[in-house]
Short mmCIF file of C-alpha atoms and ligand atoms in Angstrom, two decimals:
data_model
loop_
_atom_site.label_atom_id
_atom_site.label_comp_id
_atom_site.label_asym_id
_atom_site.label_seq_id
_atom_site.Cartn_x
_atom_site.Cartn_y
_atom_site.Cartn_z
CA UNK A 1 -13.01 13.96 -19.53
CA UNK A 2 -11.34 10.57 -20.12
CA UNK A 3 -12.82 8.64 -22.77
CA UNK A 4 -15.70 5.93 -21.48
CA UNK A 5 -14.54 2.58 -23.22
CA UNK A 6 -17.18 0.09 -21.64
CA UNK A 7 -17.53 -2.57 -25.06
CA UNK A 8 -15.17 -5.14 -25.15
CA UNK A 9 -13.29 -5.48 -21.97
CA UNK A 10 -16.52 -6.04 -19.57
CA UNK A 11 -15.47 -9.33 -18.13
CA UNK A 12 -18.45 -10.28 -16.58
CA UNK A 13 -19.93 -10.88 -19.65
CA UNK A 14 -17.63 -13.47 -20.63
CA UNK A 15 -17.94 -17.09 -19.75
CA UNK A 16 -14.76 -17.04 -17.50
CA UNK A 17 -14.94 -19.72 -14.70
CA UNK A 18 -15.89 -17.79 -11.60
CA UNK A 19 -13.73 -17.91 -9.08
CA UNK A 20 -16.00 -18.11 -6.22
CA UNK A 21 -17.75 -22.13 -6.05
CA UNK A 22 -20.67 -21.68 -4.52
CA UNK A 23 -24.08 -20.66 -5.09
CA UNK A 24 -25.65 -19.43 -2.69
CA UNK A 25 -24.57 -15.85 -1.23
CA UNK A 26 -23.42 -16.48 2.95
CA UNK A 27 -19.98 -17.16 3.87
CA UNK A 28 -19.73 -20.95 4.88
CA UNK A 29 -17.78 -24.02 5.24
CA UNK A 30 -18.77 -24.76 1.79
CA UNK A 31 -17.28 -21.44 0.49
CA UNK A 32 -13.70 -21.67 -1.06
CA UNK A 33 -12.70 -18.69 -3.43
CA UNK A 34 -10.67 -20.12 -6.43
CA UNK A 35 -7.85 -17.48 -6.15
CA UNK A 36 -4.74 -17.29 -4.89
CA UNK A 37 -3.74 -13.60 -4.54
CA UNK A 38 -5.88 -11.89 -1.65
CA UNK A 39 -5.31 -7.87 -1.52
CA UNK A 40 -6.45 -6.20 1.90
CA UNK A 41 -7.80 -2.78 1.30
CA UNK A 42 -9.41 -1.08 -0.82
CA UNK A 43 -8.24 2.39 -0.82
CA UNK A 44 -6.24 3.89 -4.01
CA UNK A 45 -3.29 1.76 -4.54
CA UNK A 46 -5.01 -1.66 -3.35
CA UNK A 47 -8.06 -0.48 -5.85
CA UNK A 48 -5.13 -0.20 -8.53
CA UNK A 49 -3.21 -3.35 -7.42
CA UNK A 50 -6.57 -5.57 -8.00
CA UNK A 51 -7.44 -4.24 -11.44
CA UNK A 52 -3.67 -4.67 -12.52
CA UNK A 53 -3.95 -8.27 -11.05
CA UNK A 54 -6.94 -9.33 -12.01
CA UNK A 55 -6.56 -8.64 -16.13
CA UNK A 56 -4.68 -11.30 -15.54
CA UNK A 57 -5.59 -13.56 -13.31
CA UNK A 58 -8.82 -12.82 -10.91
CA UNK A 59 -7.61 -11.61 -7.02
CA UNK A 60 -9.90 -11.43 -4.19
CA UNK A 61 -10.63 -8.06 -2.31
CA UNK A 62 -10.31 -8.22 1.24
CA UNK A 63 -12.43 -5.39 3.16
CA UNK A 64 -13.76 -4.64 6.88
CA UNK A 65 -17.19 -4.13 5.26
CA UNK A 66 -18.50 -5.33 1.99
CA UNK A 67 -20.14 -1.54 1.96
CA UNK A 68 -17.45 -0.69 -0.66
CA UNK A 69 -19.54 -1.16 -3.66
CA UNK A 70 -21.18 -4.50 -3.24
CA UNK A 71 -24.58 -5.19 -1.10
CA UNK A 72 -24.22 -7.41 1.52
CA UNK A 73 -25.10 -10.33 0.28
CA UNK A 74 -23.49 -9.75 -3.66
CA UNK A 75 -19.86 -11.03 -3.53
CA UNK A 76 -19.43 -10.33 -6.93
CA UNK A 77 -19.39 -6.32 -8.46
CA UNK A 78 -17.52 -4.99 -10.96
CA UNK A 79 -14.49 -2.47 -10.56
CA UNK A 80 -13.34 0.33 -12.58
CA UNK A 81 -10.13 1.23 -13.29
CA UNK A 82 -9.89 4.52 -15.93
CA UNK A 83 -6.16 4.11 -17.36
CA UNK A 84 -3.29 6.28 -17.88
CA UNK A 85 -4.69 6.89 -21.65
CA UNK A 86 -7.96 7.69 -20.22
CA UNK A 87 -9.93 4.47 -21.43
CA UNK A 88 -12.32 2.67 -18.61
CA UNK A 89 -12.12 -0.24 -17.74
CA UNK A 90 -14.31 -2.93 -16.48
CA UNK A 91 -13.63 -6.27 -14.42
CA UNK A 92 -15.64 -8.82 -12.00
CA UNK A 93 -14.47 -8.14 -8.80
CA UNK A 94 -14.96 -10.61 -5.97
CA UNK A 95 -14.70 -9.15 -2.57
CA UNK A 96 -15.49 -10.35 0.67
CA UNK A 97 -15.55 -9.18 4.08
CA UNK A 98 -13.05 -10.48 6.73
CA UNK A 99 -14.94 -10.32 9.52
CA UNK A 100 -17.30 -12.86 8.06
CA UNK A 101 -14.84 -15.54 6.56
CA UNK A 102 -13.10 -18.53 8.09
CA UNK A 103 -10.19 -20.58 7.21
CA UNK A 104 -12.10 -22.77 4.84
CA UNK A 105 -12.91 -19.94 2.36
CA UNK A 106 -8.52 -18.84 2.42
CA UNK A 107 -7.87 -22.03 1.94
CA UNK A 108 -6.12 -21.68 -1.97
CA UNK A 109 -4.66 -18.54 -1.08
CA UNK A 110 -1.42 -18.17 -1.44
CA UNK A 111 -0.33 -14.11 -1.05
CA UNK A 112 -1.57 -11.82 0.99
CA UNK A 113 -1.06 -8.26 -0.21
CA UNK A 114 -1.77 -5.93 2.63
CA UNK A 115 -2.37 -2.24 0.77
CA UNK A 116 -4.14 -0.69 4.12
CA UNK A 117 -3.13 2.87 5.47
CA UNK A 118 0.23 2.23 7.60
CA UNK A 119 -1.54 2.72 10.85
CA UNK A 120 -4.05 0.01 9.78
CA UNK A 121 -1.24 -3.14 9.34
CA UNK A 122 -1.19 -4.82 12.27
CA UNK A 123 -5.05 -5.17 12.64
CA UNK A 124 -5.28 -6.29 9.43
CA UNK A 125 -2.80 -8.61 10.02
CA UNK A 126 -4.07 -9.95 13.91
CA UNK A 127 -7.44 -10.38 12.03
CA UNK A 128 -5.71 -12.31 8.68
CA UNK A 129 -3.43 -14.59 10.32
CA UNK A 130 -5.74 -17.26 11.89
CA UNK A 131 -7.49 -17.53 8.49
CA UNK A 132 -5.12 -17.61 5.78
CA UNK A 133 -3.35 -21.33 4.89
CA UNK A 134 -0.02 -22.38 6.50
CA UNK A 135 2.86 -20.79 4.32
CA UNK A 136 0.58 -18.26 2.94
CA UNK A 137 3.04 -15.20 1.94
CA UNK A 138 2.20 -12.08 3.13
CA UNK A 139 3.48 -8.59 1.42
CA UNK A 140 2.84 -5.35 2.85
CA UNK A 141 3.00 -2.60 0.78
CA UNK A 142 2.73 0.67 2.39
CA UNK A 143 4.02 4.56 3.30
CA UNK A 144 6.31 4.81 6.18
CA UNK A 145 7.87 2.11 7.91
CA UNK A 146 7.45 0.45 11.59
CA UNK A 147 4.47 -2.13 10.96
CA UNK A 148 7.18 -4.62 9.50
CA UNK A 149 8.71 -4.79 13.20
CA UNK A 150 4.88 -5.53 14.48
CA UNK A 151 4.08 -8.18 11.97
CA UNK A 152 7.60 -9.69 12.48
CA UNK A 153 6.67 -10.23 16.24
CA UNK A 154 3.54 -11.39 15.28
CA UNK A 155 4.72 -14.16 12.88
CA UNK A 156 7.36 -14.80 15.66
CA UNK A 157 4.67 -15.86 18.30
CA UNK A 158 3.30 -18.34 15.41
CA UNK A 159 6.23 -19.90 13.74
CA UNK A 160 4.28 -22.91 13.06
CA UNK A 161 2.20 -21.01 10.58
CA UNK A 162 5.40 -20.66 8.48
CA UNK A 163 4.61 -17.48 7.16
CA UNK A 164 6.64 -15.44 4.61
CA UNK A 165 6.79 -12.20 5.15
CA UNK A 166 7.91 -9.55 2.37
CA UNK A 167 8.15 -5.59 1.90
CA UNK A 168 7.52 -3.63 -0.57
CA UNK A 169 6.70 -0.34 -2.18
CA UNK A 170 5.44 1.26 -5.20
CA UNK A 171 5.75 5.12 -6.80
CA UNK A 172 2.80 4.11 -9.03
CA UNK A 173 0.30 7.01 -8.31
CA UNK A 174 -3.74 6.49 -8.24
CA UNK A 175 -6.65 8.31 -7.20
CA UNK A 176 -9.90 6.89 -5.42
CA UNK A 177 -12.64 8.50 -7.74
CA UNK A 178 -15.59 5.88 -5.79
CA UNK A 179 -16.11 3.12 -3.44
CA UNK A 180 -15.55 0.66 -6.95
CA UNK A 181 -13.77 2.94 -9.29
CA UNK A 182 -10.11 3.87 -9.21
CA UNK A 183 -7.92 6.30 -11.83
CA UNK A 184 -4.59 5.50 -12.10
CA UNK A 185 -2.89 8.90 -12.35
CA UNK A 186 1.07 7.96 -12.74
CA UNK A 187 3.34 5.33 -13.89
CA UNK A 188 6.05 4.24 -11.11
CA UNK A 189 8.59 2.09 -9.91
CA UNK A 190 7.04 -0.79 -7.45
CA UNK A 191 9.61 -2.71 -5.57
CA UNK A 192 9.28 -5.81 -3.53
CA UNK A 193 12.13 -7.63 -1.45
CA UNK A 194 11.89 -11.04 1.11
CA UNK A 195 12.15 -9.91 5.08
CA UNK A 196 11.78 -13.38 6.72
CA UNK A 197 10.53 -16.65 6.33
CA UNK A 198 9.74 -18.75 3.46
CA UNK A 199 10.51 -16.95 0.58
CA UNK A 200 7.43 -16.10 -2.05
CA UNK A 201 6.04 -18.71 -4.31
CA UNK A 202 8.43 -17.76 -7.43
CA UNK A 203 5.10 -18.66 -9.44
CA UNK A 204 2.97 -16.29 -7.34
CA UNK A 205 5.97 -13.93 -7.79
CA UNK A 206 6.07 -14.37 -11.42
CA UNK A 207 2.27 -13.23 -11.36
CA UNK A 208 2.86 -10.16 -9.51
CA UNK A 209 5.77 -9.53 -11.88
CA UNK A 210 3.74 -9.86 -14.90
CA UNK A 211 0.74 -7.72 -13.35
CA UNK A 212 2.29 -4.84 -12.05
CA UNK A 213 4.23 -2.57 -14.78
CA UNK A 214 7.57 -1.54 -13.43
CA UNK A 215 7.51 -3.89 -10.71
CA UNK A 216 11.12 -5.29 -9.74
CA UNK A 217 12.46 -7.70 -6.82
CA UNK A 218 15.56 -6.15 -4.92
CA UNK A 219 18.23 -7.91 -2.93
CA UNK A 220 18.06 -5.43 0.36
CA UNK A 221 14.09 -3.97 0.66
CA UNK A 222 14.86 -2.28 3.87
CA UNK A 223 17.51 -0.13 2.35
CA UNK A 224 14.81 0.56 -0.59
CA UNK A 225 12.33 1.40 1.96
CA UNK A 226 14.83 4.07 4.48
CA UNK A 227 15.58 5.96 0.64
CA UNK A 228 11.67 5.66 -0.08
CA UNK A 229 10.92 6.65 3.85
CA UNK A 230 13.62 9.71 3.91
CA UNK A 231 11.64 11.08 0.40
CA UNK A 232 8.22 11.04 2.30
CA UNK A 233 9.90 12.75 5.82
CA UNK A 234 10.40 15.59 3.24
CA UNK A 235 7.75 15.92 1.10
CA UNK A 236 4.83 14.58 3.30
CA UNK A 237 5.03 17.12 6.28
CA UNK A 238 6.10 19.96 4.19
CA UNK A 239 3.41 20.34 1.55
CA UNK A 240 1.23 19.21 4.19
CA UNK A 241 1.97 22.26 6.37
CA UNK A 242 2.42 24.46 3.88
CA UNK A 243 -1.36 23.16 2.09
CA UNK A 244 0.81 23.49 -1.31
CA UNK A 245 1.54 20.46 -4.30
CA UNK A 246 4.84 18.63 -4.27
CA UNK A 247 6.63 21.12 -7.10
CA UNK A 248 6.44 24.09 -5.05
CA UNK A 249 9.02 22.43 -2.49
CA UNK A 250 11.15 23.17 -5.67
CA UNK A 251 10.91 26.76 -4.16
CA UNK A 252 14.49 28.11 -2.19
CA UNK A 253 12.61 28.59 1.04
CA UNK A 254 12.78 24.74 1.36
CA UNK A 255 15.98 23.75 0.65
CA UNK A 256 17.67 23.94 3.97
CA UNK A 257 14.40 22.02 5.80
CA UNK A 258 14.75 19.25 2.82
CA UNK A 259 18.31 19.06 3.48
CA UNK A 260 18.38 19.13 7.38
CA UNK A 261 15.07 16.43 7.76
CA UNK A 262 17.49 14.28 4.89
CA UNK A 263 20.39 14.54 6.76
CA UNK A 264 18.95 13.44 10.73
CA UNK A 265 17.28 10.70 9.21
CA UNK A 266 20.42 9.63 7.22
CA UNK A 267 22.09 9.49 10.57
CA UNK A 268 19.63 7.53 11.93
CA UNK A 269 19.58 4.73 9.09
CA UNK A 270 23.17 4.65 9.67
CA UNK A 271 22.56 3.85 13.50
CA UNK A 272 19.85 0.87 12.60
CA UNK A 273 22.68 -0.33 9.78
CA UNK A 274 21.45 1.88 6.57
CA UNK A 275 24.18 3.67 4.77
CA UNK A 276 22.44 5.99 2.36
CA UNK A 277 24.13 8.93 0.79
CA UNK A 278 23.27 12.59 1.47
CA UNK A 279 23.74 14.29 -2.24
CA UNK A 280 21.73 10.96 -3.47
CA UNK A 281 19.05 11.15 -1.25
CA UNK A 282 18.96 15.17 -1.70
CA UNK A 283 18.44 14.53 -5.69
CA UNK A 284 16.27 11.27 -5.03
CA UNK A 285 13.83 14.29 -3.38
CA UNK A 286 14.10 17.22 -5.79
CA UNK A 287 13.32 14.46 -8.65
CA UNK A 288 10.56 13.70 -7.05
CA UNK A 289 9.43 16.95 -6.66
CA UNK A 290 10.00 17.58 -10.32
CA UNK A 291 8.08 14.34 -11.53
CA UNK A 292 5.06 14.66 -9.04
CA UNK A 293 5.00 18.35 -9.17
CA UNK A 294 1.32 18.75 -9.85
CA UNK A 295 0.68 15.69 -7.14
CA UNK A 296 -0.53 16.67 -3.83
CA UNK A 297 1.15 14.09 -1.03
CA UNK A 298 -0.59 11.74 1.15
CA UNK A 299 -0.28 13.30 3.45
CA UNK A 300 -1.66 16.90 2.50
CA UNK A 301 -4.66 15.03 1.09
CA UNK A 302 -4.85 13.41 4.77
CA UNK A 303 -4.89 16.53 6.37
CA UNK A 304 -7.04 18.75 3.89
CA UNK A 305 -9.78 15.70 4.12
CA UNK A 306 -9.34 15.66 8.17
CA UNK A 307 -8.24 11.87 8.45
CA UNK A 308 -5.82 10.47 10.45
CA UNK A 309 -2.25 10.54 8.35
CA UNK A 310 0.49 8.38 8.71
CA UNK A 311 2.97 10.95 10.52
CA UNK A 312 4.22 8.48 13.25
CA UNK A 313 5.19 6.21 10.34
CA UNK A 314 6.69 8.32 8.73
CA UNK A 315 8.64 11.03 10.31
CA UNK A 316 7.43 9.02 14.42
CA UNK A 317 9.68 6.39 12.81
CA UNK A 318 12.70 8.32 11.88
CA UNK A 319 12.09 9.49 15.70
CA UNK A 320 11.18 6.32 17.65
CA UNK A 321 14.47 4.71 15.61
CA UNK A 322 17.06 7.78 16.91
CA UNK A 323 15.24 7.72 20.70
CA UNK A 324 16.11 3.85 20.12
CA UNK A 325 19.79 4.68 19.20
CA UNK A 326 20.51 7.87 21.66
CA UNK A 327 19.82 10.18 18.83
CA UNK A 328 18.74 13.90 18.28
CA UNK A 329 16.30 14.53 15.58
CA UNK A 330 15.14 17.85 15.89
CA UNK A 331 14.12 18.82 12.42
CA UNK A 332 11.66 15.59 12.34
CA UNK A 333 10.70 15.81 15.81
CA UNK A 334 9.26 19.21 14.88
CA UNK A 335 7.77 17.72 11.60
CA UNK A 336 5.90 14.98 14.01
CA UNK A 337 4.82 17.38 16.51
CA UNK A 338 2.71 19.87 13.98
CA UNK A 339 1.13 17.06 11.87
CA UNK A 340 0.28 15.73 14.97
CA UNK A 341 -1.09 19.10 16.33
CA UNK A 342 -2.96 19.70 13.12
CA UNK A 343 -4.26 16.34 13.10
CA UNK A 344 -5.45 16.82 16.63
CA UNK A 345 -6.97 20.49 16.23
CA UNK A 346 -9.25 18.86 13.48
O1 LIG B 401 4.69 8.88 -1.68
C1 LIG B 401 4.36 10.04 -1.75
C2 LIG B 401 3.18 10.43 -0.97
O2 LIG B 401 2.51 11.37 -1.34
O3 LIG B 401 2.90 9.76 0.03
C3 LIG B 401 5.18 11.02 -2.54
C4 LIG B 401 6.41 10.31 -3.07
C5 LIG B 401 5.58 12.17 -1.68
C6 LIG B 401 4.46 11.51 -3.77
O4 LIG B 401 3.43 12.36 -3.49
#
C-alpha cells in the first residue's frame, strides 16, 4: 500500500487566496473564478492534469455534474493525487458544473484543456464555446483522432470568437481510484502542437510546460498524433479482444496483425499527407508493449467495464480517412467491426 502522506502538503489549510470571489455558493453574475486554466473532465488523465497544474498554480475543473466529489452547492473539495513514489497528496480543488455557469464566471480564463473520452469532444465543446472569453485557447488532449475536424468546423462557424485551437497528447499513465482521487501509475511523454488560430498564450504555455513533467511543444502535432493513433490501432483492439495486458502482444501470434493494422494505416496517413515509416512505427509499438507491459489498454478496460470505447476514433478513423481517399483497410475494418460487436452484445 502506498504510503499516506497527508501533513504538510494539505493546501486548504494554508492561507492561499482562493480563487473563487464570492461568498455565497450559486453560480451568478457575481461569480468570476480567479483562474485561468479550465480542464474539462474529470476522468484519469484530466484528474492527473489538475493536480499537476494546480501545485502550481490553482485550475478549475470543468464537469457535467458537480456529483464528482463535491455536494451541490460546495465548489470547493479537495483532490487526491497518490504519486509515482507512492506519497498522497492533497490540494483544494475548485470545480464547477457547466451546465450551470455563464460567460461571466469564464471570464479570466484563458485555456481550455478538454481531457473528455474522444467520443465526448464535440459536446463538450458545443456546450464550452458560448461561455469561455474571446481568444480563449482551447487544447484537446485525447485517444484517437477525428474530433479535431469537428471542433475545427465548429470554430469555423464562429471566427469572431478567435479561438485557438491546439492538439495534443500524453503517454503519462493514471488510474481513477475515486470520484476525487487519482494514482498516477507511469511517467510519459505529453506533447502539444498549434492546429489553427491564435496561437497559445506563450505565458499560459509556459505554465503548462512547467506543470506537466515531460511535456514538449512540436512543430507538426498531426504527424505526432497519426504515430500516437497507429500505436493505439494495434494495441487497443488487440488486447481488447484477446482480454490480455499490453506485454503479451509481445507474443509471435501477433506479429503479422501488428504489422498488417501498421502498415493500412501507414497508407492511409500517406493519402491525408502523413509520411510515417513502417520499421519505425513497428518498433514505436513493440516499445510500447515492452514499457506498458503490465498496463491493460483503454480500451480493454472499456470493454471489461462494459462502456462505450473509443473504437471509431481510433481504428473508425483510420477507416472513415481510407473510405475518404478510395482506400482498402481490411485489417482495421475487421478491428472496428468486433469492438463494435462486443460493445454492442454488452
Ligand atoms: O494509449 C494507450 C491506451 O491504452 O489507450 C496505450 C499506449 C496502448 C497504452 O496502454
Amino acid at each position: 500500500m502506498p504510503q499516506r502522506n497527508n501533513s504538510n502538503r494539505n493546501l486548504l489549510n494554508t492561507t492561499q487566496k482562493p480563487a473563487f470571489d464570492v461568498s455565497d455558493n450559486h453560480v451568478n453574475d457575481k461569480h468570476v473564478y480567479q483562474t485561468d486554466i479550465a480542464i474539462i473532465g474529470a476522468g484519469a488523465i484530466g484528474s492527473l492534469l489538475y493536480c499537476q497544474l494546480a501545485a502550481i498554480k490553482q485550475p478549475l475543473l470543468l464537469t457535467r455534474s458537480r456529483s464528482v466529489g463535491a455536494t451541490s452547492h460546495d465548489d470547493f473539495s479537495t483532490i487526491t493525487l497518490e504519486t509515482l513514489s507512492g506519497d498522497s497528496l492533497h490540494q483544494p480543488c475548485i470545480q464547477a458544473d457547466i451546465n450551470q455557469l455563464n460567460k461571466a464566471a469564464l471570464a479570466n480564463i484563458k485555456l481550455v484543456i478538454v481531457c473528455v473520452k474522444a467520443y465526448q469532444v464535440t459536446d463538450a465543446i458545443s456546450s464550452i464555446l458560448t461561455l469561455i472569453p474571446q481568444g480563449c485557447h482551447i487544447l484537446l488532449l485525447h485517444n484517437g483522432m477525428g474530433p479535431h475536424l469537428q471542433v475545427l468546423a465548429l470554430l469555423k462557424q464562429q471566427p469572431q470568437l478567435k479561438q485557438g485551437l491546439s492538439l495534443g497528447t500524453t503517454s503519462q499513465a493514471a488510474l481513477k481510484l475515486g470520484p476525487l482521487q487519482v494514482r498516477h501509475t507511469g511517467k510519459g511523454k505529453s506533447i502539444i502542437g498549434h492546429l489553427s488560430g491564435p496561437v497559445m498564450p506563450l505565458a499560459i504555455q509556459n505554465q503548462l510546460l512547467a506543470a506537466v513533467e515531460d511535456m514538449s511543444v512540436v512543430d507538426d502535432i498531426v504527424t505526432s498524433l497519426w504515430q500516437k493513433l497507429i500505436v493505439n490501432c494495434a494495441i487497443n483492439p488487440l488486447t481488447a479482444l484477446a482480454q490480455c495486458a499490453n506485454g503479451e502482444l509481445a507474443q509471435p501470434q501477433y506479429k503479422l496483425q501488428i504489422e498488417a493494422i501498421t502498415q493500412e494505416c501507414i497508407m492511409v496517413a500517406k493519402a491525408d499527407g502523413v509520411n510515417l515509416s513502417l520499421p519505425d512505427s513497428v518498433a514505436i509499438i513493440n516499445q510500447v508493449i515492452k514499457l506498458t507491459a503490465n498496463n491493460f489498454s483503454s480500451m480493454h478496460q472499456d470493454i471489461h467495464h462494459n462502456r462505450k470505447t473509443e473504437i471509431q476514433q481510433i481504428n473508425g478513423y483510420v477507416v472513415a480517412r481510407a473510405a475518404h481517399h478510395g482506400l482498402t483497410v481490411a485489417m482495421n475494418q475487421s478491428m472496428l467491426t468486433k469492438i463494435t460487436a462486443l460493445e454492442s452484445a454488452q
